[in-house]
Coordinates of C-alpha atoms in Angstrom, one line a residue:
X1 CA 139.8 62.7 145.0
X2 CA 143.0 63.5 146.8
X3 CA 145.8 60.8 147.3
X4 CA 145.6 61.5 151.0
X5 CA 141.9 60.4 150.9
X6 CA 142.9 57.1 148.8
X7 CA 145.3 56.2 151.1
X8 CA 143.1 56.3 154.1
X9 CA 140.5 54.4 152.6
X10 CA 143.3 52.0 151.5
X11 CA 144.7 51.3 154.7
X12 CA 141.0 50.9 156.1
X13 CA 140.2 48.0 153.8
X14 CA 143.3 46.1 154.4
X15 CA 143.1 46.9 158.4
X16 CA 139.8 44.9 158.9
X17 CA 141.0 42.0 157.1
X18 CA 143.8 41.1 159.5
X19 CA 141.9 41.8 162.4
X20 CA 141.4 39.2 164.9
X21 CA 138.0 38.1 166.1
X22 CA 138.8 39.4 169.6
X23 CA 139.7 42.9 168.6
X24 CA 136.3 43.5 166.7
X25 CA 134.4 45.0 169.6
X26 CA 137.1 47.7 170.0
X27 CA 137.9 48.3 166.6
X28 CA 133.9 49.3 166.0
X29 CA 134.4 51.6 169.0
X30 CA 137.4 53.3 167.6
X31 CA 135.7 53.8 163.9
X32 CA 133.5 56.6 165.0
X33 CA 136.6 59.0 166.0
X34 CA 138.0 58.5 162.7
X35 CA 136.5 61.6 161.0
X36 CA 138.9 61.7 158.4
X37 CA 138.1 58.1 157.4
X38 CA 134.3 59.0 157.1
X39 CA 135.0 61.9 155.1
X40 CA 137.2 60.0 152.6
X41 CA 134.5 57.4 152.3
X42 CA 131.8 59.7 151.6
X43 CA 134.0 60.9 148.5
X44 CA 134.7 57.6 147.1
X45 CA 130.6 56.7 147.4
X46 CA 130.2 60.4 145.6
X47 CA 132.3 59.3 142.5
X48 CA 130.4 56.5 140.9
X49 CA 133.7 55.9 138.8
X50 CA 135.9 55.7 141.3
X51 CA 138.0 52.4 141.5
X52 CA 137.8 51.9 145.3
X53 CA 133.9 52.3 145.1
X54 CA 133.3 48.1 144.5
X55 CA 135.7 47.5 147.5
X56 CA 134.2 50.1 149.9
X57 CA 130.9 48.6 149.3
X58 CA 131.9 45.2 149.8
X59 CA 133.8 46.0 153.3
X60 CA 130.6 47.8 154.3
X61 CA 128.6 44.9 153.7
X62 CA 130.8 42.6 155.9
X63 CA 130.3 45.0 158.6
X64 CA 126.7 44.8 158.4
X65 CA 126.6 41.1 158.5
X66 CA 129.3 40.8 160.9
X67 CA 126.6 40.7 163.8
X68 CA 128.3 43.4 165.9
X69 CA 126.1 46.3 166.7
X70 CA 128.5 49.2 166.1
X71 CA 129.8 48.0 162.8
X72 CA 126.2 47.6 161.8
X73 CA 125.6 51.5 162.5
X74 CA 128.8 52.5 160.8
X75 CA 127.4 51.2 157.5
X76 CA 123.8 52.7 158.2
X77 CA 125.2 56.4 158.3
X78 CA 126.1 56.1 154.6
X79 CA 122.8 54.8 153.6
X80 CA 121.3 58.2 152.6
X81 CA 124.5 58.7 150.2
X82 CA 124.1 55.7 148.7
X83 CA 120.5 55.7 148.3
X84 CA 121.0 59.2 146.5
X85 CA 123.8 58.0 144.2
X86 CA 121.9 54.9 143.2
X87 CA 118.7 57.0 142.3
X88 CA 121.0 59.9 140.6
X89 CA 122.7 57.0 138.2
X90 CA 119.3 55.1 137.4
X91 CA 118.0 58.7 136.4
X92 CA 120.9 58.9 133.9
X93 CA 120.0 55.1 132.7
X94 CA 123.6 54.5 133.5
X95 CA 122.7 51.1 134.8
X96 CA 126.4 49.8 134.6
X97 CA 128.4 52.1 137.1
X98 CA 125.8 51.5 140.0
X99 CA 126.1 47.8 140.4
X100 CA 128.0 47.4 143.8
X101 CA 125.7 49.9 145.3
X102 CA 122.6 48.0 144.3
X103 CA 124.2 45.2 145.6
X104 CA 124.6 46.6 149.0
X105 CA 121.6 47.9 149.3
X106 CA 119.7 44.7 148.3
X107 CA 122.0 42.9 150.6
X108 CA 121.1 44.9 153.6
X109 CA 117.5 44.6 152.8
X110 CA 117.5 40.8 152.4
X111 CA 119.4 40.9 155.7
X112 CA 116.7 43.2 157.6
X113 CA 113.6 41.4 156.3
X114 CA 114.6 38.0 158.2
X115 CA 115.6 37.1 161.9
X116 CA 118.6 35.2 163.2
X117 CA 117.1 32.2 162.3
X118 CA 115.9 32.9 158.7
X119 CA 112.5 33.6 159.2
X120 CA 110.6 36.3 157.9
X121 CA 110.1 39.2 160.3
X122 CA 106.9 40.9 160.9
X123 CA 107.5 44.6 162.4
X124 CA 104.7 45.9 164.5
X125 CA 103.8 49.5 165.5
X126 CA 101.6 50.6 168.3
X127 CA 99.6 53.6 167.8
X128 CA 99.5 55.6 170.8
X129 CA 96.2 56.6 172.9
X130 CA 95.3 60.5 173.3
X131 CA 93.4 59.4 176.5
X132 CA 96.8 58.3 177.8
X133 CA 99.6 60.6 178.6
X134 CA 102.8 59.9 176.8
X135 CA 106.2 61.8 176.4
X136 CA 104.7 63.6 173.7
X137 CA 101.4 65.0 174.8
X138 CA 99.0 65.0 178.3
X139 CA 95.4 64.1 178.0
X140 CA 94.4 67.0 180.1
X141 CA 96.2 69.8 177.5
X142 CA 93.8 68.4 174.7
X143 CA 90.4 69.2 176.3
X144 CA 87.6 67.6 178.0
X145 CA 86.8 64.3 176.3
X146 CA 83.2 63.1 176.5
X147 CA 82.9 59.8 178.3
X148 CA 80.6 58.1 175.5
X149 CA 79.6 54.6 175.3
X150 CA 82.1 54.5 172.3
X151 CA 84.7 55.9 174.1
X152 CA 84.8 54.0 177.1
X153 CA 84.7 50.6 174.9
X154 CA 87.8 52.0 173.1
X155 CA 89.8 53.2 176.4
X156 CA 92.8 51.0 177.2
X157 CA 92.7 49.2 173.7
X158 CA 96.0 49.9 171.8
X159 CA 95.8 49.7 167.9
X160 CA 99.0 47.8 166.4
X161 CA 99.8 48.1 162.7
X162 CA 102.1 45.2 161.2
X163 CA 104.5 45.6 158.3
X164 CA 105.4 42.5 156.8
X165 CA 106.6 40.0 155.9
X166 CA 108.6 41.3 153.1
X167 CA 109.5 39.2 150.3
X168 CA 113.3 38.4 149.2
X169 CA 114.4 40.7 146.2
X170 CA 117.2 39.6 143.9
X171 CA 117.4 42.9 141.8
X172 CA 115.8 46.4 142.1
X173 CA 113.7 47.2 139.5
X174 CA 111.1 50.2 138.6
X175 CA 108.1 48.2 140.5
X176 CA 110.2 47.4 143.7
X177 CA 112.8 50.2 143.9
X178 CA 111.0 52.5 146.3
X179 CA 109.5 49.5 148.4
X180 CA 113.0 48.5 149.1
X181 CA 114.4 51.9 149.7
X182 CA 111.5 52.9 152.1
X183 CA 112.5 49.8 154.1
X184 CA 116.1 50.7 154.0
X185 CA 115.2 54.2 155.3
X186 CA 112.9 53.0 157.8
X187 CA 115.7 51.1 159.2
X188 CA 117.8 54.0 159.2
X189 CA 115.1 55.9 161.1
X190 CA 115.3 53.4 163.7
X191 CA 118.8 54.1 164.4
X192 CA 118.8 57.7 164.3
X193 CA 120.0 58.5 167.9
X194 CA 123.1 56.7 166.9
X195 CA 123.9 58.9 163.4
X196 CA 126.6 61.4 163.6
X197 CA 126.2 65.1 162.3
X198 CA 127.9 64.4 159.2
X199 CA 125.1 61.8 158.3
X200 CA 122.1 63.7 159.4
X201 CA 123.7 66.5 157.2
X202 CA 123.8 64.1 154.5
X203 CA 120.1 63.0 154.8
X204 CA 118.7 66.7 154.6
X205 CA 121.0 67.2 151.3
X206 CA 119.8 64.2 149.3
X207 CA 116.1 64.8 150.3
X208 CA 116.3 68.5 148.8
X209 CA 118.1 66.8 146.0
X210 CA 115.7 64.2 145.3
X211 CA 112.6 66.3 145.7
X212 CA 113.7 69.2 143.5
X213 CA 115.3 67.9 140.7
X214 CA 114.2 68.4 137.1
X215 CA 111.9 71.2 138.7
X216 CA 112.1 75.2 138.7
X217 CA 113.1 75.0 142.3
X218 CA 116.3 73.3 141.1
X219 CA 117.6 76.5 139.8
X220 CA 116.9 78.5 142.7
X221 CA 119.2 75.6 144.9
X222 CA 122.0 75.7 142.3
X223 CA 121.8 71.9 142.3
X224 CA 123.9 70.9 139.3
X225 CA 124.6 67.3 138.2
X226 CA 121.2 65.4 137.6
X227 CA 118.6 67.6 135.5
X228 CA 116.1 64.9 135.2
X229 CA 112.9 64.2 137.4
X230 CA 113.3 61.4 140.2
X231 CA 110.0 59.5 140.9
X232 CA 109.4 59.2 144.3
X233 CA 106.7 57.6 146.5
X234 CA 104.3 58.6 149.2
X235 CA 105.7 56.4 151.8
X236 CA 109.3 57.0 150.9
X237 CA 108.6 60.8 151.7
X238 CA 107.2 60.2 154.8
X239 CA 110.3 58.4 156.0
X240 CA 112.2 61.1 154.7
X241 CA 110.4 63.6 156.8
X242 CA 111.1 61.4 159.8
X243 CA 114.5 61.6 159.5
X244 CA 114.3 65.6 158.9
X245 CA 112.2 66.1 161.9
X246 CA 115.0 64.5 164.4
X247 CA 117.5 66.8 162.3
X248 CA 115.5 70.0 163.3
X249 CA 116.5 69.5 167.1
X250 CA 120.0 67.9 167.0
X251 CA 122.1 70.5 165.4
X252 CA 120.9 70.7 161.8
X253 CA 118.2 73.3 162.0
X254 CA 119.0 75.4 158.8
X255 CA 119.5 72.0 156.5
X256 CA 116.4 70.5 157.9
X257 CA 114.1 73.7 157.3
X258 CA 115.2 73.8 153.6
X259 CA 114.7 70.0 153.2
X260 CA 111.5 70.0 154.7
X261 CA 110.4 73.2 152.5
X262 CA 111.7 71.0 149.6
X263 CA 109.5 67.8 150.6
X264 CA 106.5 70.0 150.9
X265 CA 107.4 71.7 147.6
X266 CA 107.1 68.3 145.9
X267 CA 104.3 66.9 147.5
X268 CA 102.3 69.6 146.6
X269 CA 103.1 69.2 143.1
X270 CA 102.3 65.4 143.5
X271 CA 99.2 65.7 145.4
X272 CA 100.4 63.4 147.8
X273 CA 98.1 63.5 151.0
X274 CA 100.2 61.9 153.7
X275 CA 103.5 63.8 153.2
X276 CA 101.4 67.0 153.2
X277 CA 99.9 66.2 156.1
X278 CA 103.3 65.1 158.3
X279 CA 105.1 68.1 156.6
X280 CA 102.6 70.6 157.6
X281 CA 102.1 69.1 161.2
X282 CA 106.0 69.6 161.4
X283 CA 105.9 73.1 160.3
X284 CA 103.0 73.9 162.5
X285 CA 104.8 72.5 165.5
X286 CA 108.3 74.2 165.1
X287 CA 109.3 76.9 167.5
X288 CA 109.4 80.6 166.0
X289 CA 113.4 80.7 166.4
X290 CA 115.9 78.4 165.5
X291 CA 117.0 75.8 168.0
X292 CA 120.7 76.6 168.9
X293 CA 121.5 73.2 170.2
X294 CA 125.0 71.6 171.2
X295 CA 125.8 69.3 168.7
X296 CA 128.0 67.5 171.3
X297 CA 125.4 67.7 173.8
X298 CA 122.5 65.5 174.9
X299 CA 120.0 65.0 172.0
X300 CA 116.1 65.5 173.2
X301 CA 113.1 67.1 172.2
X302 CA 111.8 69.6 174.8
X303 CA 108.3 68.7 176.1
X304 CA 105.9 70.1 178.8
X305 CA 105.7 67.7 181.8
X306 CA 102.7 68.2 184.0
X307 CA 102.9 67.7 187.9
X308 CA 102.0 64.3 189.2
X309 CA 99.3 65.2 191.6
X310 CA 95.8 64.3 190.8
X311 CA 94.0 67.0 189.5
X312 CA 90.1 67.4 188.6
X313 CA 88.9 69.0 185.7
X314 CA 86.8 72.2 186.0
X315 CA 84.4 70.6 183.5
X316 CA 84.0 67.6 185.5
X317 CA 80.6 66.8 186.9
X318 CA 80.4 66.1 190.6
X319 CA 77.9 65.8 193.6
X320 CA 79.4 69.3 194.6
X321 CA 78.8 70.7 191.2
X322 CA 75.2 69.4 191.0
X323 CA 74.7 71.0 194.7
X324 CA 76.1 74.2 193.8
X325 CA 74.2 74.4 190.8
X326 CA 71.0 74.0 192.5
X327 CA 71.6 76.6 194.8
X328 CA 72.7 79.0 192.5
X329 CA 69.2 78.6 190.6
X330 CA 67.3 78.6 194.0
X331 CA 68.7 82.0 194.6
X332 CA 68.3 83.4 191.4
X333 CA 64.4 82.4 191.7
X334 CA 64.4 84.1 195.2
X335 CA 66.0 87.2 193.7
X336 CA 63.5 87.3 190.9
X337 CA 60.5 87.4 193.6
X338 CA 62.5 90.2 195.7
X339 CA 62.6 92.3 192.5
X340 CA 59.1 92.4 191.8
X341 CA 57.8 94.6 194.6
X342 CA 61.0 96.8 193.8
X343 CA 59.4 97.6 190.3
X344 CA 56.2 98.6 192.0
X345 CA 58.0 100.9 194.4
X346 CA 59.5 102.5 191.5
X347 CA 56.4 103.1 189.5
X348 CA 54.9 104.9 192.8
X349 CA 58.1 107.0 192.9
X350 CA 57.5 108.9 190.1
X351 CA 56.0 111.5 192.0
X352 CA 59.6 112.5 193.2
X353 CA 60.6 113.4 189.9
X354 CA 61.3 117.1 189.7
X355 CA 62.1 118.7 186.4
X356 CA 65.0 120.8 186.6
X357 CA 65.0 124.3 185.4
X358 CA 67.8 125.5 183.7
X359 CA 68.3 129.1 182.2
X360 CA 70.2 129.9 179.1
X361 CA 69.6 133.6 179.4
X362 CA 70.3 136.1 182.1
X363 CA 68.0 138.6 180.7
X364 CA 65.7 140.3 183.9
X365 CA 62.3 141.3 183.2
X366 CA 58.8 139.5 182.7
X367 CA 60.8 136.1 182.1
X368 CA 62.3 136.4 185.7
X369 CA 58.9 136.8 187.3
X370 CA 57.6 133.8 185.3
X371 CA 60.3 132.0 186.7
X372 CA 60.1 133.0 190.2
X373 CA 56.4 132.1 189.9
X374 CA 57.1 128.9 188.6
X375 CA 59.8 128.1 191.3
X376 CA 57.2 129.0 194.1
X377 CA 54.8 126.8 192.7
X378 CA 57.2 124.0 192.3
X379 CA 58.2 124.4 196.1
X380 CA 55.0 124.1 197.2
X381 CA 53.9 121.1 195.2
X382 CA 57.2 119.4 196.6
X383 CA 56.3 120.6 200.4
X384 CA 53.1 118.9 199.9
X385 CA 54.2 116.0 198.3
X386 CA 56.6 115.1 201.1
X387 CA 54.0 115.7 203.2
X388 CA 51.4 113.3 201.7
X389 CA 54.3 110.5 201.6
X390 CA 55.3 111.0 205.4
X391 CA 51.3 110.0 205.7
X392 CA 51.5 107.2 203.7
X393 CA 54.4 105.7 205.2
X394 CA 52.8 106.1 208.7
X395 CA 51.7 102.7 209.9
X396 CA 48.4 104.0 211.6
X397 CA 47.4 104.9 208.0
X398 CA 48.2 101.7 206.3
X399 CA 44.2 101.3 206.0
X400 CA 43.9 104.4 204.2
X401 CA 46.2 103.0 201.2
X402 CA 43.3 103.8 198.4
X403 CA 42.8 107.4 199.3
X404 CA 46.4 108.1 199.5
X405 CA 47.1 106.9 196.4
X406 CA 44.3 109.1 194.9
X407 CA 45.9 112.1 196.6
X408 CA 49.1 111.4 195.0
X409 CA 47.5 111.0 191.6
X410 CA 46.1 114.4 192.1
X411 CA 49.2 116.2 193.2
X412 CA 51.2 114.9 190.4
X413 CA 48.2 116.4 188.0
X414 CA 48.6 119.5 189.7
X415 CA 52.3 119.9 189.3
X416 CA 51.7 118.6 185.6
X417 CA 49.2 121.4 185.2
X418 CA 51.2 124.2 187.0
X419 CA 54.3 123.5 184.9
X420 CA 52.5 123.1 181.4
X421 CA 50.6 126.3 182.1
X422 CA 54.0 128.3 182.7
X423 CA 54.8 128.4 179.1
X424 CA 57.9 130.5 179.7
X425 CA 60.0 128.0 181.8
X426 CA 63.3 127.7 179.9
X427 CA 65.2 124.6 179.7

């Protein structure tokens, strides 16, 4: 740690102690603009043996319990780095050097689980219904939903999940460690929209480190320091993915993508279903290219907004659709009845079919004579057949339908006998 960083941190420690009550609000607003101070504080936290670590942790805890919202968020931005330092020291079993960090984490936890009056808080989460539109989805885009009795009984009802009350903790042990850290990460995710870019970068980096330390992927990532495996819980990994998902769309695409791959890698090794489900869902919803969003601009997630005009689904069953369906079936039945006599006419018109004569040779002689004889026979038969058909179409001869059919049959038989007798006709 450089002397310049040490001087900046020492000045910050002494400045808040002499600050009057009326100036706390303006002082909290100016802290976010002090990038040099924030960078120096990260360096202090990353060095467990630093002499400034204990006063820095004490100052951050004073910020958190001051009641000023901006001072509280200033402390929260260092929470991912504090968690990593605590887990790294715990993995090395050097419990003497993480006492101040553990005290800060416990202090923040015990303040968050109670309200201003000191009563235990119960957090509630409302699970959105897919039948109602939200900023993330439209019911019309999901598809038609069957209006069953069960679906109608659940319509309008919201499912609420409760968390708490959480017990007070005096120290962190192997049994309650990730219960406390998961709740702290939940508090951090609740203020994600206020976190600066440096805090989001720290979150993605510590998620990768926690998930790959002690595994073969650590050599690929080239992470140095801790080489032992750090145990994690399924709930803690889900909270990590929540922050990573926000970082995707707020200027940290590359770090967030690497962190998500590492969390998915660890979830596959641990066979945790919840992180696997969330990570694969995030991976499937990501766009093909990287999001090039400005870090200084508005932070948002692009969603599709449908028009507000009422629309009727094409699959909706209405009185008009039922009426149209009846007319359609009536038309099909009428068409079937009309097609039946046409099939009968086709059967009677087979006599009009004349087999064409195709000559594959141009040799003159007996074959030419036989061909002319066959053509003459075919022409006479065709003329006779046309005369028969003209006679049959006369309305005055409708009563003689039976003799006309017999005549057509005899003419057809004569044509077949004539063609078969001339075996030299070439096709």
